[in-house]
mmCIF file of C-alpha atoms in Angstrom:
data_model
loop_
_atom_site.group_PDB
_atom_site.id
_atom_site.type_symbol
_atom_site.label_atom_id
_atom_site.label_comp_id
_atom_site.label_asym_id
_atom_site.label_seq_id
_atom_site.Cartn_x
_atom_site.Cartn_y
_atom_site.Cartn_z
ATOM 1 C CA UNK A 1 -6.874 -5.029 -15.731
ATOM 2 C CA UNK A 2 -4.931 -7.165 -13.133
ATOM 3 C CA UNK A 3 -6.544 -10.155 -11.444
ATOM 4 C CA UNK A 4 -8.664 -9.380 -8.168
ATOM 5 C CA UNK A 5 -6.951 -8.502 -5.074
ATOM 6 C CA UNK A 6 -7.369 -11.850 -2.862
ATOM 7 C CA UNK A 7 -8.273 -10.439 0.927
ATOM 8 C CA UNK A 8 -7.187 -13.109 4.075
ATOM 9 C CA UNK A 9 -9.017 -12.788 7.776
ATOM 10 C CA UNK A 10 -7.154 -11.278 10.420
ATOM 11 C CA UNK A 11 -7.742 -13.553 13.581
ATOM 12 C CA UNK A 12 -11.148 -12.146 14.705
ATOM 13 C CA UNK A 13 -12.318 -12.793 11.391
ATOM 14 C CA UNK A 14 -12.460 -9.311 9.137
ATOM 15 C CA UNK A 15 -11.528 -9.983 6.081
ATOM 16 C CA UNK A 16 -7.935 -7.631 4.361
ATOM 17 C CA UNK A 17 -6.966 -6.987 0.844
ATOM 18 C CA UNK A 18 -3.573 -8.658 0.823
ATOM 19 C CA UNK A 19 -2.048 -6.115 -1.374
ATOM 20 C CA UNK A 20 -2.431 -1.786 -0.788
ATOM 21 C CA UNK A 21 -1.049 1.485 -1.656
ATOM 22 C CA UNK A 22 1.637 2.293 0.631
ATOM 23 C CA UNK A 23 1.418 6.535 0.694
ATOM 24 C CA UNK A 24 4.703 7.376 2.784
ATOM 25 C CA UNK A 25 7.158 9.786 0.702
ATOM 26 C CA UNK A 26 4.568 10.197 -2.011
ATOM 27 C CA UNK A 27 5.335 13.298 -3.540
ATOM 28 C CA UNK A 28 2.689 16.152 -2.498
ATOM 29 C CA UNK A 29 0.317 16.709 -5.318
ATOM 30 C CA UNK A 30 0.760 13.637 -6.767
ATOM 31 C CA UNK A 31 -1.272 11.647 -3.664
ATOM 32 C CA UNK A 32 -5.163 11.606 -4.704
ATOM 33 C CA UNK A 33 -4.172 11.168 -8.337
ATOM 34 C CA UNK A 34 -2.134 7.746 -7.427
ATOM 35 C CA UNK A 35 -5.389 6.539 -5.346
ATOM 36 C CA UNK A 36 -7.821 7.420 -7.786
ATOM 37 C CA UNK A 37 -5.392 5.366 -10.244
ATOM 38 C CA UNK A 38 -5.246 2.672 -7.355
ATOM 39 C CA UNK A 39 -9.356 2.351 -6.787
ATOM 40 C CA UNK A 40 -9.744 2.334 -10.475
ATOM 41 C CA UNK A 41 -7.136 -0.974 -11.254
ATOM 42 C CA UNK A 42 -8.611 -2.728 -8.421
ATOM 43 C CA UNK A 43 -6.991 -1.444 -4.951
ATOM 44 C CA UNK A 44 -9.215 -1.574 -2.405
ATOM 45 C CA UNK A 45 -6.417 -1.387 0.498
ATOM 46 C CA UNK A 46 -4.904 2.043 1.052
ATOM 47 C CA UNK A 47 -2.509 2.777 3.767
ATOM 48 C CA UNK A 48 -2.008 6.075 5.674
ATOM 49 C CA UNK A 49 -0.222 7.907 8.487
ATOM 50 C CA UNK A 50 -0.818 11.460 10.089
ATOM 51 C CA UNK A 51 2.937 11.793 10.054
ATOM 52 C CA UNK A 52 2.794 11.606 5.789
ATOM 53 C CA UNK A 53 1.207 14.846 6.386
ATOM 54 C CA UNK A 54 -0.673 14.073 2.774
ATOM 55 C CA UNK A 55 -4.083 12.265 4.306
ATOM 56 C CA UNK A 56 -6.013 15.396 2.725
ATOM 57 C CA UNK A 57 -4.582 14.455 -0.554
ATOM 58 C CA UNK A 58 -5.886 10.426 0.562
ATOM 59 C CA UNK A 59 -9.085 11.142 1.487
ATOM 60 C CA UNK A 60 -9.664 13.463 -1.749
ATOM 61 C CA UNK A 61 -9.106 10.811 -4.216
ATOM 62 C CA UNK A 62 -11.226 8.195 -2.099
ATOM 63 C CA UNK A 63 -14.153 10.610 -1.873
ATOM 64 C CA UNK A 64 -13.768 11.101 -5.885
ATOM 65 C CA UNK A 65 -14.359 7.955 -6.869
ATOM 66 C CA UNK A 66 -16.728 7.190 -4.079
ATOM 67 C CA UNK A 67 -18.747 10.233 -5.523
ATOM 68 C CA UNK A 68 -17.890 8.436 -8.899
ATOM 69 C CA UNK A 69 -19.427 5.204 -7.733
ATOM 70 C CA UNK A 70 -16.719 3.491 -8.629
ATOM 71 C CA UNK A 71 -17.060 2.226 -5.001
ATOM 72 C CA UNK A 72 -18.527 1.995 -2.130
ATOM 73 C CA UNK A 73 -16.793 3.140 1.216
ATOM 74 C CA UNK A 74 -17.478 -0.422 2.835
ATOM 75 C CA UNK A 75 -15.325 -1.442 -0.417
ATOM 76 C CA UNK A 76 -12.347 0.045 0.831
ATOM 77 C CA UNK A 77 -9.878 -1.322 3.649
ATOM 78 C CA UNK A 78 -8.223 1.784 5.298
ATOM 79 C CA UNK A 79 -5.497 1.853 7.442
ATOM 80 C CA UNK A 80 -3.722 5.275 9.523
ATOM 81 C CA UNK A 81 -1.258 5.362 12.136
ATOM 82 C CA UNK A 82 -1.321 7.246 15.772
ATOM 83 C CA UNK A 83 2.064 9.562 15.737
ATOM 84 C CA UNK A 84 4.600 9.247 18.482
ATOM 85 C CA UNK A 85 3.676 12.782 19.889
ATOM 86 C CA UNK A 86 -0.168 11.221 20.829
ATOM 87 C CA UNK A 87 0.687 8.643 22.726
ATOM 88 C CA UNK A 88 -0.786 9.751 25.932
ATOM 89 C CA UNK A 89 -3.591 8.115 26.449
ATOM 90 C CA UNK A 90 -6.392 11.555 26.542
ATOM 91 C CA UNK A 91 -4.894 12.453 23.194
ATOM 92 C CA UNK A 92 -5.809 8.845 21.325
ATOM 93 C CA UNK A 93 -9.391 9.771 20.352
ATOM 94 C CA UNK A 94 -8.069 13.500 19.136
ATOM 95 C CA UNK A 95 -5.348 12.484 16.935
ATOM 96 C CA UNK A 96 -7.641 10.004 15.295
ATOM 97 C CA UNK A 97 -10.180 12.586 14.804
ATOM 98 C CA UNK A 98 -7.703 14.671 12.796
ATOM 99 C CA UNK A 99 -7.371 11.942 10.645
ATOM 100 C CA UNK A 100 -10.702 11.330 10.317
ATOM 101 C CA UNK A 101 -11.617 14.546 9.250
ATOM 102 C CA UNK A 102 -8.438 14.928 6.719
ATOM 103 C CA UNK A 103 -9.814 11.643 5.206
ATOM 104 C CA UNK A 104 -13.270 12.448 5.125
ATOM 105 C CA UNK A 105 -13.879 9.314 6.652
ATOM 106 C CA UNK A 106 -16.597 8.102 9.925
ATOM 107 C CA UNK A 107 -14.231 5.424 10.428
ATOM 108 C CA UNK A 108 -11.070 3.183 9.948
ATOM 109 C CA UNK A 109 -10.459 -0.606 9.148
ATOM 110 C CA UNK A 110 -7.437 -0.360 10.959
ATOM 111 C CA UNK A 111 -5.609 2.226 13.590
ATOM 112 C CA UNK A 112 -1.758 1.807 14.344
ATOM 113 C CA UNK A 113 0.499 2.424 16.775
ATOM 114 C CA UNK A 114 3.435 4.175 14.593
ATOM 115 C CA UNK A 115 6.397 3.321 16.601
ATOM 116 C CA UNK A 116 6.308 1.917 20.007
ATOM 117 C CA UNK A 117 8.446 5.370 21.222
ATOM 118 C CA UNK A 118 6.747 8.421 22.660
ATOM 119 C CA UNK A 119 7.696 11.758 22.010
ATOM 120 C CA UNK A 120 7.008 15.016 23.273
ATOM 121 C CA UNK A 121 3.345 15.705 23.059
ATOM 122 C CA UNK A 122 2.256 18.655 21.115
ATOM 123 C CA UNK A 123 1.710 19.443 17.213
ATOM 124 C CA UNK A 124 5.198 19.290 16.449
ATOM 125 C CA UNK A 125 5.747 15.923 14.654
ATOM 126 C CA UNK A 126 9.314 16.290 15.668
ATOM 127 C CA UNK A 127 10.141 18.186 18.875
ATOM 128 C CA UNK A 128 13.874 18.247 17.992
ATOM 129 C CA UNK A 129 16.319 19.291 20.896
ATOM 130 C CA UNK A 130 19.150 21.753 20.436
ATOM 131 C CA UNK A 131 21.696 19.340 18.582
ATOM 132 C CA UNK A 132 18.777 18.853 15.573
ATOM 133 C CA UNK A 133 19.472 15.207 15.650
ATOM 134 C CA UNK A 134 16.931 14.076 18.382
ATOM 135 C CA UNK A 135 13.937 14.739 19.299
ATOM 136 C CA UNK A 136 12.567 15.527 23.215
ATOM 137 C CA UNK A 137 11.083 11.890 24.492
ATOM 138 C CA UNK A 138 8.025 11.022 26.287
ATOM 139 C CA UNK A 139 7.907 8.902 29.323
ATOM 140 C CA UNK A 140 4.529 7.513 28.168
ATOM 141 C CA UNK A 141 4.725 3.768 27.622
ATOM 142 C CA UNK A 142 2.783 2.174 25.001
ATOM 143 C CA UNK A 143 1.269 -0.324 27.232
ATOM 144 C CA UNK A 144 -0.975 2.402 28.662
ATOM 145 C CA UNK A 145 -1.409 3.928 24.988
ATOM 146 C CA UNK A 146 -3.083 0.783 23.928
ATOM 147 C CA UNK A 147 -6.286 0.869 26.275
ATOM 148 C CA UNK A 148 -7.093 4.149 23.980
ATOM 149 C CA UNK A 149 -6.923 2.231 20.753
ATOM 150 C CA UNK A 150 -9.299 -0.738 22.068
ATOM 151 C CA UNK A 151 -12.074 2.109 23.007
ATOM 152 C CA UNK A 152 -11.665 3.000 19.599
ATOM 153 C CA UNK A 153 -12.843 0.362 18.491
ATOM 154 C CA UNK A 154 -15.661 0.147 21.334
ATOM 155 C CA UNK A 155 -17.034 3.761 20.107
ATOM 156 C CA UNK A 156 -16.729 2.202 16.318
ATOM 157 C CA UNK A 157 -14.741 4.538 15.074
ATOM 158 C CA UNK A 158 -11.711 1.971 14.011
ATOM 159 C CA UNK A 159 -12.768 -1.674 12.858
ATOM 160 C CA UNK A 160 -9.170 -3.161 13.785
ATOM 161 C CA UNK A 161 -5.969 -2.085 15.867
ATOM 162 C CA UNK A 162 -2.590 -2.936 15.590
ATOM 163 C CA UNK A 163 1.261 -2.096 15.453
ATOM 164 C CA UNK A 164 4.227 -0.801 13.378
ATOM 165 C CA UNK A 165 7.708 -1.072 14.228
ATOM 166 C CA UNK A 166 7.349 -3.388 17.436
ATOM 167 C CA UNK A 167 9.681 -5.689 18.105
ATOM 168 C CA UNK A 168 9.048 -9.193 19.867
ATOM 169 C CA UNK A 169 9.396 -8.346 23.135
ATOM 170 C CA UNK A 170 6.904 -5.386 22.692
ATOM 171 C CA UNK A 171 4.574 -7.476 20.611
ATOM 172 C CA UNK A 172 4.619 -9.523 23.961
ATOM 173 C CA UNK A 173 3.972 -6.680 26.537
ATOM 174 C CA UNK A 174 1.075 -5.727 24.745
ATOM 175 C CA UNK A 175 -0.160 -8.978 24.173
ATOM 176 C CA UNK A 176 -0.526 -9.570 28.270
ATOM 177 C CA UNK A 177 -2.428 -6.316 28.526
ATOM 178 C CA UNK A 178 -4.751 -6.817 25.384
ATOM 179 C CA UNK A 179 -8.532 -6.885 25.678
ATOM 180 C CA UNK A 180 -8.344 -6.418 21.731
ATOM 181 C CA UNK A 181 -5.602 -8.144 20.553
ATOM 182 C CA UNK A 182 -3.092 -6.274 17.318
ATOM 183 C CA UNK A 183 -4.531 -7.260 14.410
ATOM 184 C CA UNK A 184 -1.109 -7.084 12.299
ATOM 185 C CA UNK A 185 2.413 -5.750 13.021
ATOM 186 C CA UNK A 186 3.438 -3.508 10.347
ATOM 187 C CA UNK A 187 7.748 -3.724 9.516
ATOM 188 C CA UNK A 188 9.778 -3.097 7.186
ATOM 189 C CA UNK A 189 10.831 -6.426 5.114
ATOM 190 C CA UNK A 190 12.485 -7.301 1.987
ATOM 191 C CA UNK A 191 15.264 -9.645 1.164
ATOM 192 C CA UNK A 192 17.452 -7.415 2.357
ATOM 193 C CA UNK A 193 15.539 -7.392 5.932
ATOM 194 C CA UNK A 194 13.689 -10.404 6.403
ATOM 195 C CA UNK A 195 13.420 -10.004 10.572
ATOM 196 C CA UNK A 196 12.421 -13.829 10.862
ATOM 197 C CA UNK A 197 12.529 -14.384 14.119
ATOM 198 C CA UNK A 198 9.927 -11.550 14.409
ATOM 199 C CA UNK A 199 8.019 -12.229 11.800
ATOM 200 C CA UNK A 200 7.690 -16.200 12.862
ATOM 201 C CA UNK A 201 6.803 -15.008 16.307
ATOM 202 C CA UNK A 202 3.917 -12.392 15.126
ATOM 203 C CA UNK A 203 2.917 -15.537 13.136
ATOM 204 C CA UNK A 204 2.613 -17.644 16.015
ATOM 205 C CA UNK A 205 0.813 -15.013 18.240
ATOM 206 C CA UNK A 206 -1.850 -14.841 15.603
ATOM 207 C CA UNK A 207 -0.741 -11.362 14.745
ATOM 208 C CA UNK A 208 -0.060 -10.645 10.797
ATOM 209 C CA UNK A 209 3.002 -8.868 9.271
ATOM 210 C CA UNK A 210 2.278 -6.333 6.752
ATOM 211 C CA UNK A 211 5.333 -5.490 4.700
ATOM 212 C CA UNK A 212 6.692 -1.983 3.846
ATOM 213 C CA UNK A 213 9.216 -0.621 1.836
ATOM 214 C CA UNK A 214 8.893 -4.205 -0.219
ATOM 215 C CA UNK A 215 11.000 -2.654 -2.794
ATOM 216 C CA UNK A 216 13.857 -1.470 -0.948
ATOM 217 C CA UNK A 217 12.224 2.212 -0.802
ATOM 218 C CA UNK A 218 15.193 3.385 -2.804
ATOM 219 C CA UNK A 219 13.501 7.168 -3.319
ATOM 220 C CA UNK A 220 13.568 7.220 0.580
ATOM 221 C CA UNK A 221 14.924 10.994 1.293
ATOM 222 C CA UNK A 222 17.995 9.948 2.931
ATOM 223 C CA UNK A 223 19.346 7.456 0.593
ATOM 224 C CA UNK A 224 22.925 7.188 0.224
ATOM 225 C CA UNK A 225 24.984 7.378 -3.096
ATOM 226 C CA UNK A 226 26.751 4.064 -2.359
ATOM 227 C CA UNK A 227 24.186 2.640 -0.543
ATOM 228 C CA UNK A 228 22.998 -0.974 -2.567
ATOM 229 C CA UNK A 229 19.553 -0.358 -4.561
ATOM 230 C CA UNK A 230 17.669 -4.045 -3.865
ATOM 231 C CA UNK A 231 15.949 -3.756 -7.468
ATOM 232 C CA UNK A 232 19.179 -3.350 -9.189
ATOM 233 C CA UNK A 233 19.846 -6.698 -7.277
ATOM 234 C CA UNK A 234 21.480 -9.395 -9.637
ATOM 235 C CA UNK A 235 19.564 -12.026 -8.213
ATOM 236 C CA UNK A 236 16.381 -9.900 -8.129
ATOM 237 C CA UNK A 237 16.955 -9.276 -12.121
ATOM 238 C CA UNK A 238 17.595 -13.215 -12.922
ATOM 239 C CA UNK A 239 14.460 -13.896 -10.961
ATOM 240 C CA UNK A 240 12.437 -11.315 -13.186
ATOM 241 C CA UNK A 241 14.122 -12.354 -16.215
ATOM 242 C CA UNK A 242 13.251 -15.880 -15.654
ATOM 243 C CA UNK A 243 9.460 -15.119 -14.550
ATOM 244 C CA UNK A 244 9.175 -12.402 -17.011
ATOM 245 C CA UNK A 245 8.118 -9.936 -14.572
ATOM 246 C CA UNK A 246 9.696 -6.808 -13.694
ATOM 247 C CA UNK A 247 11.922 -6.590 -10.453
ATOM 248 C CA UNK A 248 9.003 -4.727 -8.144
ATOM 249 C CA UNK A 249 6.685 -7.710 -8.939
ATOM 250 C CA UNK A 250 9.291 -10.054 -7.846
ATOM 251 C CA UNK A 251 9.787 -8.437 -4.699
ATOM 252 C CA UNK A 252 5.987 -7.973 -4.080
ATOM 253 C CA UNK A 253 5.631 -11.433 -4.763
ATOM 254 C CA UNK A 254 8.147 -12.498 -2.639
ATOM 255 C CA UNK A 255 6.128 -10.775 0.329
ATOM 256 C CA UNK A 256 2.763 -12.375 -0.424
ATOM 257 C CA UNK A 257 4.224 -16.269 0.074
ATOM 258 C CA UNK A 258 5.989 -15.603 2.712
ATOM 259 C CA UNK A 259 2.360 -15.199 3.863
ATOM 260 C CA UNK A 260 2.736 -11.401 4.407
ATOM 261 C CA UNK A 261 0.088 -8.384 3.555
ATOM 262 C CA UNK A 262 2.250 -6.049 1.510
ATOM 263 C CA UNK A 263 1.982 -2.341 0.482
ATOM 264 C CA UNK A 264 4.392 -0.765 -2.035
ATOM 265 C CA UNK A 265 3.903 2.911 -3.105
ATOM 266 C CA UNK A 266 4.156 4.413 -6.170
ATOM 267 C CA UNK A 267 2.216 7.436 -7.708
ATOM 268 C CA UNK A 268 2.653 6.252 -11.610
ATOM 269 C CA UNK A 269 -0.760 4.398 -12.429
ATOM 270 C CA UNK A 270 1.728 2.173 -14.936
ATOM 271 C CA UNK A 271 3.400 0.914 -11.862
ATOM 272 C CA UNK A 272 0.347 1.429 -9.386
ATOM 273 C CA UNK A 273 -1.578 -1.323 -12.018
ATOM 274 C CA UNK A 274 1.649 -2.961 -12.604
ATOM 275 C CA UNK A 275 2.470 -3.855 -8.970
ATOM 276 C CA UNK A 276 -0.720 -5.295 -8.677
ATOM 277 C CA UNK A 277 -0.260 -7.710 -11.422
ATOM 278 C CA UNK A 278 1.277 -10.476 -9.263
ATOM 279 C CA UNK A 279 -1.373 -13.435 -8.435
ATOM 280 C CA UNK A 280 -1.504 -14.791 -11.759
ATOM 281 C CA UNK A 281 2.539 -16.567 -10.899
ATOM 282 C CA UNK A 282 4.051 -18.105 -7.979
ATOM 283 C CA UNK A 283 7.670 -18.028 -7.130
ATOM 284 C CA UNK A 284 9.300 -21.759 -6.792
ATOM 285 C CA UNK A 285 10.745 -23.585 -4.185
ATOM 286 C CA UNK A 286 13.793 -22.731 -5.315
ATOM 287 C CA UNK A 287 13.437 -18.874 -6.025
ATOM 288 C CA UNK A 288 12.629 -18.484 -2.637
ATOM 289 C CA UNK A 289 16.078 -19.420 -0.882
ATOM 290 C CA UNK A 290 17.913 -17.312 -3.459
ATOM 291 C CA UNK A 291 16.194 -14.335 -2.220
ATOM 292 C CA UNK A 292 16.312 -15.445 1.074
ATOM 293 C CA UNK A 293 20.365 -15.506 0.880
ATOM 294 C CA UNK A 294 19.977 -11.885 0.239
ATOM 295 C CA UNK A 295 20.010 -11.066 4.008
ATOM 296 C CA UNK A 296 21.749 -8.637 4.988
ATOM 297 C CA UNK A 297 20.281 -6.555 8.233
ATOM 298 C CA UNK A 298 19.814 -3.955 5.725
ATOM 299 C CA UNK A 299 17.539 -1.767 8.022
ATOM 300 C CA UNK A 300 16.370 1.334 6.129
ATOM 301 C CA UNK A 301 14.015 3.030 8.196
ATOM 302 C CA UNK A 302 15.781 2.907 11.507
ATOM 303 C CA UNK A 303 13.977 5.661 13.420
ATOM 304 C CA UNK A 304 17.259 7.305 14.645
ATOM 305 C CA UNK A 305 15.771 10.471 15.709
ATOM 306 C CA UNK A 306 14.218 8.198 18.555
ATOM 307 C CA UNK A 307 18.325 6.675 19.325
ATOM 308 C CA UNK A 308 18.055 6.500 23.315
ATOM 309 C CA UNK A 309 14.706 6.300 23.415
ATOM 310 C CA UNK A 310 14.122 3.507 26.237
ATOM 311 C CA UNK A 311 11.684 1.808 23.816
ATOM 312 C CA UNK A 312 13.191 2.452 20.753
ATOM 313 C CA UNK A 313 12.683 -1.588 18.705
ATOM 314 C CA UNK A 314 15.822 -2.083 17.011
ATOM 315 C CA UNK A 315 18.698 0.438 17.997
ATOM 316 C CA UNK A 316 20.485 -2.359 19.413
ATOM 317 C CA UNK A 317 20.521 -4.321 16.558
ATOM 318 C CA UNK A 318 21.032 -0.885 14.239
ATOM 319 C CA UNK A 319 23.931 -0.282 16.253
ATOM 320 C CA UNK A 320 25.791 -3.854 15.836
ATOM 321 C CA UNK A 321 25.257 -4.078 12.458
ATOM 322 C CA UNK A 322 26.835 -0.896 12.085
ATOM 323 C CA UNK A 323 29.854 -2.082 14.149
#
């Protein structure tokens, strides 16, 4: 068994496992299995999205071992995501009664905001246009999406709200409209993507980073032959070689002192149980600038169906590094 999941307090004080089970790209039919497997090695963070399209699968293998007593809903820290297409504010409360239901749940720990871009509202979880490479935009602005998530949290149906994919200056705008302030800011970050300027300022707004793709995501669906694989990563493998740990806990533990919640996925209990056994060694001052050097703007989830969107986070930076 690994060691109990520490949990940290988000700023108004409710308390988060610091390590969950990231479910994007899990393979379908493979999803309750790997959170069964989760609850029963000690998870007690899962994290969802309506866009996975596998939250049925989620909320199958949480009522299992629920039914199991294994544990107890209050146990469990679980997080979902509002899509792009349900932005508008009279559509909030709907989508997150769709995930509700699909997760068999009466409420969440903590609600989203996917991406700070709107898209065409409707079922559709992308309205492409003609081309196939975009989708139709919404002119909703997430500043008027985020009034919805705070009565969320008034009816008690979400304990916590928050953010994915924003970028300082959006962090900001909601920030001077917030009754309820984001809990956390869910990115992308590994060595390869450390967005520090972000991540110091969500730090210093009292709003916490929770890491995904840790690992580099290298089963992501539109991975490149040549493109580099982060735990193949020389420095990565001297690092696990001289911690005797493998490569993923390296990376995971990288994440947690750098003072970040972190979620990997993975639907093999070995490595579900395996990626959890990381609080019983510390990196050292020296590991960390070694994976530090790694830097290399190595965006992997770039959103470019939303390229031209007017509030699209990080095209502009996509686009130089691509330069």
């Amino acid at each position: 068994m690994p060691p109990k999941i520490p949990s940290v307090l988000f700023k108004n004080g409710y308390p988060v496992p610091v390590l969950g089970l990231g479910t994007w790209n899990s393979p379908p039919g493979q999803v309750a299995q790997a959170v069964k497997d989760a609850i029963d090695v000690g998870y007690r963070h899962i994290d969802c999205a309506h866009v996975y399209e596998n939250e049925h699968e989620v909320g199958a293998g949480i009522a299992a071992k629920i039914a199991q007593g294994t544990v107890k809903r209050e146990d469990l820290f679980v997080t979902s995501k509002l899509w792009n297409t349900y932005h508008l504010p009279d559509l909030v409360r709907g989508a997150l009664q769709v995930t509700l239901r699909n997760l068999n749940l009466n409420y969440l720990d903590l609600y989203l905001i996917h991406w700070p871009v709107a898209y065409r509202e409707g079922d559709v979880l992308f309205p492409l246009r003609p081309d196939g490479k975009r989708v139709h935009f919404s002119d909703v602005d997430y500043v008027d999406t985020w009034p919805a998530m705070e009565r969320l949290v008034d009816a008690g149906l979400v304990r916590n709200v928050g953010l994915s994919n924003f970028n300082v200056n959006q962090v900001q705008r909601v920030l001077n409209v917030a009754r309820i302030g984001p809990a956390t800011n869910q990115l992308e970050c590994h060595p390869y993507l450390h967005q520090k300027e972000l991540t110091e300022y969500c730090r210093e707004q009292g709003v916490s980073v929770t890491a995904y793709s840790p690992l580099g995501s290298p089963a992501r669906p539109w991975v490149k032959q040549d493109d580099p694989i982060l735990m193949d990563d020389p420095v990565v493998g001297q690092l696990a070689k001289k911690h005797s740990k493998s490569a993923a806990q390296i990376l995971i533990r990288y994440q947690l002192q750098l003072g970040h919640l972190v979620i990997p996925k993975s639907v093999t209990r070995g490595r579900i149980a395996s990626n959890a056994d990381v609080f019983g060694f510390e990196l050292d001052a020296d590991d960390l600038p070694l994976l530090a050097s790694l830097e290399r703007k190595g965006r992997i989830c770039p959103e470019s169906f939303s390229f031209g969107h007017p509030h699209h986070p990080f095209e502009e930076e996509f686009r130089k590094g691509r330069r």
